[in-house]
Amino acid sequence: MKTKAFILDDLKKSMTPERFAHTLGVMETAVALAKRYGVDEEKAELAAMVHDCAKDLPEAEQLNLAREFGILLDEISVVETALVHAPLGAALARIKYGIEDQDVLRAVRVHTIGDTDMTTLDKIIFLADYIEPGRNFPGVDRLRKAAFEDLDQALILACNSTIKHVIDEGGLLHPRMVEARNYLLLGKLKRGEKCEKKSKR
Ligand SMILES: [Fe+2]
Ligand SMILES: [Fe+2]
């Protein structure tokens, strides 16, 4: 595997300055969350570092590379091409940087739409991407607070917010994100945990 210093330097050259700043923010937040939830900080830092390594490639190149690497893209990802960089990023992280750690690669693969049965590392990367210090959207402070109090609750809130946004924009909603959200919510209900729910009208 390439050293972290090499990877970071390579990312700096291949990303826009904004994306690189975002990457550093995600790394910082991911390490803080890893500390909070007892997850391997090295893995969290590495996954955060490479999570968007494919994002600034031109769209056509992303689709070509995905085909070349044998990544099966579902119908929605072919249209909503912003989704491609997650599985492609995992493949690139392995091929370009020699990262073989499956936990790290999986966290990169699922960082955009989530998955059912996410590991704590998966959840940390997903949320760190959402709440890193450079993010600014209504409700981000509430989400930042929630992330350090109740990881699943924060993830549910993040999914809610993304799902609402996709619908408002008239985009295609990836069913896996709905599944991820429902899975987390069901888990909470089964454990008898309190869920933030509006009272019935
Ligand atoms: Fe991303
Ligand atoms: Fe990101």
PDB file of C-alpha atoms and ligand atoms in Angstrom:
ATOM      1  CA  MET A   1       0.000   0.000   0.000  1.00  0.00           C
ATOM      2  CA  LYS A   2       1.180   3.524  -0.730  1.00  0.00           C
ATOM      3  CA  THR A   3       1.900   5.660   2.321  1.00  0.00           C
ATOM      4  CA  LYS A   4      -0.716   8.060   3.592  1.00  0.00           C
ATOM      5  CA  ALA A   5       1.616  10.937   2.712  1.00  0.00           C
ATOM      6  CA  PHE A   6       1.832   9.704  -0.897  1.00  0.00           C
ATOM      7  CA  ILE A   7      -1.939   9.266  -1.178  1.00  0.00           C
ATOM      8  CA  LEU A   8      -2.638  12.690   0.276  1.00  0.00           C
ATOM      9  CA  ASP A   9      -0.154  14.306  -2.077  1.00  0.00           C
ATOM     10  CA  ASP A  10      -1.648  12.495  -5.067  1.00  0.00           C
ATOM     11  CA  LEU A  11      -5.151  13.539  -4.029  1.00  0.00           C
ATOM     12  CA  LYS A  12      -4.073  17.141  -3.695  1.00  0.00           C
ATOM     13  CA  LYS A  13      -2.871  17.062  -7.288  1.00  0.00           C
ATOM     14  CA  SER A  14      -5.939  15.336  -8.700  1.00  0.00           C
ATOM     15  CA  MET A  15      -8.667  17.223  -6.845  1.00  0.00           C
ATOM     16  CA  THR A  16     -10.025  20.743  -6.887  1.00  0.00           C
ATOM     17  CA  PRO A  17      -8.819  22.769  -3.882  1.00  0.00           C
ATOM     18  CA  GLU A  18     -12.386  22.736  -2.536  1.00  0.00           C
ATOM     19  CA  ARG A  19     -12.603  18.955  -2.732  1.00  0.00           C
ATOM     20  CA  PHE A  20      -9.230  18.594  -1.080  1.00  0.00           C
ATOM     21  CA  ALA A  21     -10.290  20.903   1.762  1.00  0.00           C
ATOM     22  CA  HIS A  22     -13.486  18.836   2.079  1.00  0.00           C
ATOM     23  CA  THR A  23     -11.377  15.654   2.221  1.00  0.00           C
ATOM     24  CA  LEU A  24      -9.271  17.058   5.072  1.00  0.00           C
ATOM     25  CA  GLY A  25     -12.464  18.030   6.890  1.00  0.00           C
ATOM     26  CA  VAL A  26     -13.907  14.536   6.486  1.00  0.00           C
ATOM     27  CA  MET A  27     -10.650  13.036   7.804  1.00  0.00           C
ATOM     28  CA  GLU A  28     -10.734  15.244  10.896  1.00  0.00           C
ATOM     29  CA  THR A  29     -14.381  14.469  11.626  1.00  0.00           C
ATOM     30  CA  ALA A  30     -14.009  10.745  10.887  1.00  0.00           C
ATOM     31  CA  VAL A  31     -11.114  10.425  13.337  1.00  0.00           C
ATOM     32  CA  ALA A  32     -13.088  12.287  16.016  1.00  0.00           C
ATOM     33  CA  LEU A  33     -16.090   9.999  15.483  1.00  0.00           C
ATOM     34  CA  ALA A  34     -13.848   6.912  15.466  1.00  0.00           C
ATOM     35  CA  LYS A  35     -12.482   7.997  18.864  1.00  0.00           C
ATOM     36  CA  ARG A  36     -15.978   8.538  20.170  1.00  0.00           C
ATOM     37  CA  TYR A  37     -17.263   5.128  19.009  1.00  0.00           C
ATOM     38  CA  GLY A  38     -14.150   3.017  19.581  1.00  0.00           C
ATOM     39  CA  VAL A  39     -13.423   2.356  15.915  1.00  0.00           C
ATOM     40  CA  ASP A  40      -9.904   1.971  14.468  1.00  0.00           C
ATOM     41  CA  GLU A  41      -8.809   5.570  13.879  1.00  0.00           C
ATOM     42  CA  GLU A  42      -6.289   4.595  11.205  1.00  0.00           C
ATOM     43  CA  LYS A  43      -8.995   2.921   9.129  1.00  0.00           C
ATOM     44  CA  ALA A  44     -11.331   5.867   9.596  1.00  0.00           C
ATOM     45  CA  GLU A  45      -8.640   8.310   8.515  1.00  0.00           C
ATOM     46  CA  LEU A  46      -7.703   6.254   5.461  1.00  0.00           C
ATOM     47  CA  ALA A  47     -11.295   5.704   4.331  1.00  0.00           C
ATOM     48  CA  ALA A  48     -12.028   9.417   4.754  1.00  0.00           C
ATOM     49  CA  MET A  49      -8.881  10.321   2.835  1.00  0.00           C
ATOM     50  CA  VAL A  50      -9.845   8.347  -0.270  1.00  0.00           C
ATOM     51  CA  HIS A  51     -13.651   8.525  -0.084  1.00  0.00           C
ATOM     52  CA  ASP A  52     -13.931  11.075  -2.927  1.00  0.00           C
ATOM     53  CA  CYS A  53     -10.808  10.033  -4.877  1.00  0.00           C
ATOM     54  CA  ALA A  54     -12.892   9.440  -8.024  1.00  0.00           C
ATOM     55  CA  LYS A  55     -15.233  12.388  -7.676  1.00  0.00           C
ATOM     56  CA  ASP A  56     -13.351  14.987  -9.700  1.00  0.00           C
ATOM     57  CA  LEU A  57     -12.773  12.752 -12.714  1.00  0.00           C
ATOM     58  CA  PRO A  58     -14.859  13.781 -15.713  1.00  0.00           C
ATOM     59  CA  GLU A  59     -18.206  12.011 -15.823  1.00  0.00           C
ATOM     60  CA  ALA A  60     -17.419  10.089 -19.038  1.00  0.00           C
ATOM     61  CA  GLU A  61     -14.139   8.873 -17.569  1.00  0.00           C
ATOM     62  CA  GLN A  62     -15.897   7.727 -14.420  1.00  0.00           C
ATOM     63  CA  LEU A  63     -18.334   5.676 -16.485  1.00  0.00           C
ATOM     64  CA  ASN A  64     -15.532   4.256 -18.655  1.00  0.00           C
ATOM     65  CA  LEU A  65     -13.423   3.297 -15.654  1.00  0.00           C
ATOM     66  CA  ALA A  66     -16.412   1.731 -13.936  1.00  0.00           C
ATOM     67  CA  ARG A  67     -16.955  -0.411 -17.036  1.00  0.00           C
ATOM     68  CA  GLU A  68     -13.258  -1.237 -17.233  1.00  0.00           C
ATOM     69  CA  PHE A  69     -13.138  -2.320 -13.589  1.00  0.00           C
ATOM     70  CA  GLY A  70     -16.262  -4.440 -14.008  1.00  0.00           C
ATOM     71  CA  ILE A  71     -18.330  -2.362 -11.607  1.00  0.00           C
ATOM     72  CA  LEU A  72     -21.964  -3.173 -12.232  1.00  0.00           C
ATOM     73  CA  LEU A  73     -23.878   0.077 -12.256  1.00  0.00           C
ATOM     74  CA  ASP A  74     -27.581  -0.084 -11.675  1.00  0.00           C
ATOM     75  CA  GLU A  75     -30.007   1.888 -13.831  1.00  0.00           C
ATOM     76  CA  ILE A  76     -30.229   4.741 -11.342  1.00  0.00           C
ATOM     77  CA  SER A  77     -26.461   5.240 -10.985  1.00  0.00           C
ATOM     78  CA  VAL A  78     -26.110   5.456 -14.759  1.00  0.00           C
ATOM     79  CA  VAL A  79     -28.518   8.405 -14.778  1.00  0.00           C
ATOM     80  CA  GLU A  80     -27.595   9.937 -11.414  1.00  0.00           C
ATOM     81  CA  THR A  81     -23.890   9.850 -12.201  1.00  0.00           C
ATOM     82  CA  ALA A  82     -22.942  11.561  -8.934  1.00  0.00           C
ATOM     83  CA  LEU A  83     -23.458   8.114  -7.387  1.00  0.00           C
ATOM     84  CA  VAL A  84     -20.742   6.447  -9.489  1.00  0.00           C
ATOM     85  CA  HIS A  85     -17.774   7.929  -7.611  1.00  0.00           C
ATOM     86  CA  ALA A  86     -18.448   5.842  -4.494  1.00  0.00           C
ATOM     87  CA  PRO A  87     -18.015   2.316  -5.922  1.00  0.00           C
ATOM     88  CA  LEU A  88     -15.477   3.641  -8.411  1.00  0.00           C
ATOM     89  CA  GLY A  89     -13.543   5.319  -5.595  1.00  0.00           C
ATOM     90  CA  ALA A  90     -13.301   1.980  -3.752  1.00  0.00           C
ATOM     91  CA  ALA A  91     -11.922   0.311  -6.898  1.00  0.00           C
ATOM     92  CA  LEU A  92      -9.464   3.155  -7.543  1.00  0.00           C
ATOM     93  CA  ALA A  93      -8.304   3.162  -3.920  1.00  0.00           C
ATOM     94  CA  ARG A  94      -7.380  -0.514  -4.336  1.00  0.00           C
ATOM     95  CA  ILE A  95      -5.809  -0.247  -7.779  1.00  0.00           C
ATOM     96  CA  LYS A  96      -4.102   3.129  -7.500  1.00  0.00           C
ATOM     97  CA  TYR A  97      -3.118   3.168  -3.829  1.00  0.00           C
ATOM     98  CA  GLY A  98      -2.947  -0.547  -3.052  1.00  0.00           C
ATOM     99  CA  ILE A  99      -5.509  -0.376  -0.257  1.00  0.00           C
ATOM    100  CA  GLU A 100      -6.721  -3.909   0.381  1.00  0.00           C
ATOM    101  CA  ASP A 101      -8.465  -3.401   3.711  1.00  0.00           C
ATOM    102  CA  GLN A 102     -12.016  -4.531   2.992  1.00  0.00           C
ATOM    103  CA  ASP A 103     -13.471  -2.494   5.852  1.00  0.00           C
ATOM    104  CA  VAL A 104     -11.976   0.670   4.385  1.00  0.00           C
ATOM    105  CA  LEU A 105     -13.022  -0.162   0.816  1.00  0.00           C
ATOM    106  CA  ARG A 106     -16.551  -0.970   1.907  1.00  0.00           C
ATOM    107  CA  ALA A 107     -16.892   2.326   3.761  1.00  0.00           C
ATOM    108  CA  VAL A 108     -15.828   4.158   0.601  1.00  0.00           C
ATOM    109  CA  ARG A 109     -18.227   2.116  -1.533  1.00  0.00           C
ATOM    110  CA  VAL A 110     -21.304   2.894   0.576  1.00  0.00           C
ATOM    111  CA  HIS A 111     -20.516   6.496   1.569  1.00  0.00           C
ATOM    112  CA  THR A 112     -23.056   8.142  -0.734  1.00  0.00           C
ATOM    113  CA  ILE A 113     -26.255   6.109  -0.460  1.00  0.00           C
ATOM    114  CA  GLY A 114     -25.537   3.892   2.514  1.00  0.00           C
ATOM    115  CA  ASP A 115     -26.562   0.286   2.798  1.00  0.00           C
ATOM    116  CA  THR A 116     -28.469  -2.035   5.081  1.00  0.00           C
ATOM    117  CA  ASP A 117     -26.332  -3.458   7.846  1.00  0.00           C
ATOM    118  CA  MET A 118     -23.671  -0.753   7.762  1.00  0.00           C
ATOM    119  CA  THR A 119     -20.653  -1.199  10.022  1.00  0.00           C
ATOM    120  CA  THR A 120     -19.794   1.518  12.521  1.00  0.00           C
ATOM    121  CA  LEU A 121     -16.933   2.546  10.222  1.00  0.00           C
ATOM    122  CA  ASP A 122     -19.365   2.818   7.269  1.00  0.00           C
ATOM    123  CA  LYS A 123     -21.634   5.022   9.366  1.00  0.00           C
ATOM    124  CA  ILE A 124     -18.745   7.200  10.509  1.00  0.00           C
ATOM    125  CA  ILE A 125     -17.556   7.890   6.960  1.00  0.00           C
ATOM    126  CA  PHE A 126     -21.090   8.546   5.721  1.00  0.00           C
ATOM    127  CA  LEU A 127     -21.701  11.052   8.511  1.00  0.00           C
ATOM    128  CA  ALA A 128     -18.266  12.655   8.483  1.00  0.00           C
ATOM    129  CA  ASP A 129     -18.863  13.388   4.793  1.00  0.00           C
ATOM    130  CA  TYR A 130     -22.106  15.058   5.776  1.00  0.00           C
ATOM    131  CA  ILE A 131     -21.036  17.138   8.754  1.00  0.00           C
ATOM    132  CA  GLU A 132     -17.342  17.974   8.224  1.00  0.00           C
ATOM    133  CA  PRO A 133     -16.491  21.563   9.263  1.00  0.00           C
ATOM    134  CA  GLY A 134     -16.810  22.924   5.700  1.00  0.00           C
ATOM    135  CA  ARG A 135     -20.438  21.843   5.353  1.00  0.00           C
ATOM    136  CA  ASN A 136     -23.052  24.489   5.798  1.00  0.00           C
ATOM    137  CA  PHE A 137     -26.751  23.753   5.437  1.00  0.00           C
ATOM    138  CA  PRO A 138     -29.826  24.278   7.618  1.00  0.00           C
ATOM    139  CA  GLY A 139     -29.773  21.750  10.436  1.00  0.00           C
ATOM    140  CA  VAL A 140     -26.076  20.883  10.159  1.00  0.00           C
ATOM    141  CA  ASP A 141     -25.366  21.861  13.776  1.00  0.00           C
ATOM    142  CA  ARG A 142     -28.146  19.626  15.040  1.00  0.00           C
ATOM    143  CA  LEU A 143     -26.701  16.806  12.956  1.00  0.00           C
ATOM    144  CA  ARG A 144     -23.174  17.463  14.264  1.00  0.00           C
ATOM    145  CA  LYS A 145     -24.453  17.214  17.823  1.00  0.00           C
ATOM    146  CA  ALA A 146     -26.488  14.082  17.057  1.00  0.00           C
ATOM    147  CA  ALA A 147     -23.504  12.374  15.420  1.00  0.00           C
ATOM    148  CA  PHE A 148     -21.605  12.344  18.715  1.00  0.00           C
ATOM    149  CA  GLU A 149     -24.647  11.369  20.791  1.00  0.00           C
ATOM    150  CA  ASP A 150     -26.401   8.701  18.754  1.00  0.00           C
ATOM    151  CA  LEU A 151     -24.804   7.542  15.529  1.00  0.00           C
ATOM    152  CA  ASP A 152     -27.856   5.741  14.150  1.00  0.00           C
ATOM    153  CA  GLN A 153     -30.156   8.650  14.910  1.00  0.00           C
ATOM    154  CA  ALA A 154     -27.765  11.025  13.153  1.00  0.00           C
ATOM    155  CA  LEU A 155     -27.646   8.706  10.158  1.00  0.00           C
ATOM    156  CA  ILE A 156     -31.433   8.554   9.993  1.00  0.00           C
ATOM    157  CA  LEU A 157     -31.581  12.359  10.068  1.00  0.00           C
ATOM    158  CA  ALA A 158     -28.961  12.555   7.317  1.00  0.00           C
ATOM    159  CA  CYS A 159     -30.891  10.056   5.164  1.00  0.00           C
ATOM    160  CA  ASN A 160     -34.129  11.963   5.777  1.00  0.00           C
ATOM    161  CA  SER A 161     -32.510  15.169   4.692  1.00  0.00           C
ATOM    162  CA  THR A 162     -30.965  13.668   1.541  1.00  0.00           C
ATOM    163  CA  ILE A 163     -34.149  11.849   0.578  1.00  0.00           C
ATOM    164  CA  LYS A 164     -36.159  15.079   0.972  1.00  0.00           C
ATOM    165  CA  HIS A 165     -33.577  16.965  -1.068  1.00  0.00           C
ATOM    166  CA  VAL A 166     -33.585  14.418  -3.904  1.00  0.00           C
ATOM    167  CA  ILE A 167     -37.378  14.584  -4.045  1.00  0.00           C
ATOM    168  CA  ASP A 168     -37.388  18.397  -3.978  1.00  0.00           C
ATOM    169  CA  GLU A 169     -34.928  18.391  -6.870  1.00  0.00           C
ATOM    170  CA  GLY A 170     -37.045  15.903  -8.797  1.00  0.00           C
ATOM    171  CA  GLY A 171     -34.160  13.441  -8.938  1.00  0.00           C
ATOM    172  CA  LEU A 172     -34.165   9.659  -8.885  1.00  0.00           C
ATOM    173  CA  LEU A 173     -34.184   8.295  -5.370  1.00  0.00           C
ATOM    174  CA  HIS A 174     -31.927   5.307  -4.942  1.00  0.00           C
ATOM    175  CA  PRO A 175     -33.907   2.537  -3.207  1.00  0.00           C
ATOM    176  CA  ARG A 176     -30.847   1.447  -1.234  1.00  0.00           C
ATOM    177  CA  MET A 177     -30.884   4.735   0.610  1.00  0.00           C
ATOM    178  CA  VAL A 178     -34.503   4.174   1.592  1.00  0.00           C
ATOM    179  CA  GLU A 179     -33.593   0.640   2.653  1.00  0.00           C
ATOM    180  CA  ALA A 180     -30.659   1.942   4.684  1.00  0.00           C
ATOM    181  CA  ARG A 181     -32.876   4.449   6.462  1.00  0.00           C
ATOM    182  CA  ASN A 182     -35.643   1.913   7.147  1.00  0.00           C
ATOM    183  CA  TYR A 183     -33.125  -0.636   8.382  1.00  0.00           C
ATOM    184  CA  LEU A 184     -31.703   1.843  10.902  1.00  0.00           C
ATOM    185  CA  LEU A 185     -35.136   2.972  12.013  1.00  0.00           C
ATOM    186  CA  LEU A 186     -36.399  -0.611  12.408  1.00  0.00           C
ATOM    187  CA  GLY A 187     -33.297  -1.454  14.435  1.00  0.00           C
ATOM    188  CA  LYS A 188     -34.016   1.427  16.768  1.00  0.00           C
ATOM    189  CA  LEU A 189     -37.666   0.456  17.152  1.00  0.00           C
ATOM    190  CA  LYS A 190     -36.768  -3.191  17.811  1.00  0.00           C
ATOM    191  CA  ARG A 191     -34.315  -2.135  20.508  1.00  0.00           C
ATOM    192  CA  GLY A 192     -37.047  -0.019  22.066  1.00  0.00           C
ATOM    193  CA  GLU A 193     -35.055   3.172  21.551  1.00  0.00           C
ATOM    194  CA  LYS A 194     -36.671   6.524  21.275  1.00  0.00           C
ATOM    195  CA  CYS A 195     -37.007   7.805  17.725  1.00  0.00           C
ATOM    196  CA  GLU A 196     -37.540  11.384  16.769  1.00  0.00           C
ATOM    197  CA  LYS A 197     -41.005  11.221  15.330  1.00  0.00           C
ATOM    198  CA  LYS A 198     -43.589  13.868  14.751  1.00  0.00           C
ATOM    199  CA  SER A 199     -46.793  13.186  16.666  1.00  0.00           C
ATOM    200  CA  LYS A 200     -49.670  11.806  14.654  1.00  0.00           C
ATOM    201  CA  ARG A 201     -51.928  14.398  13.195  1.00  0.00           C
TER     202      ARG A 201
HETATM  203 FE    FE B   1     -18.636  11.423  -2.121  1.00  0.00          FE
HETATM  204 FE    FE B   2     -17.322  13.700   0.191  1.00  0.00          FE
END
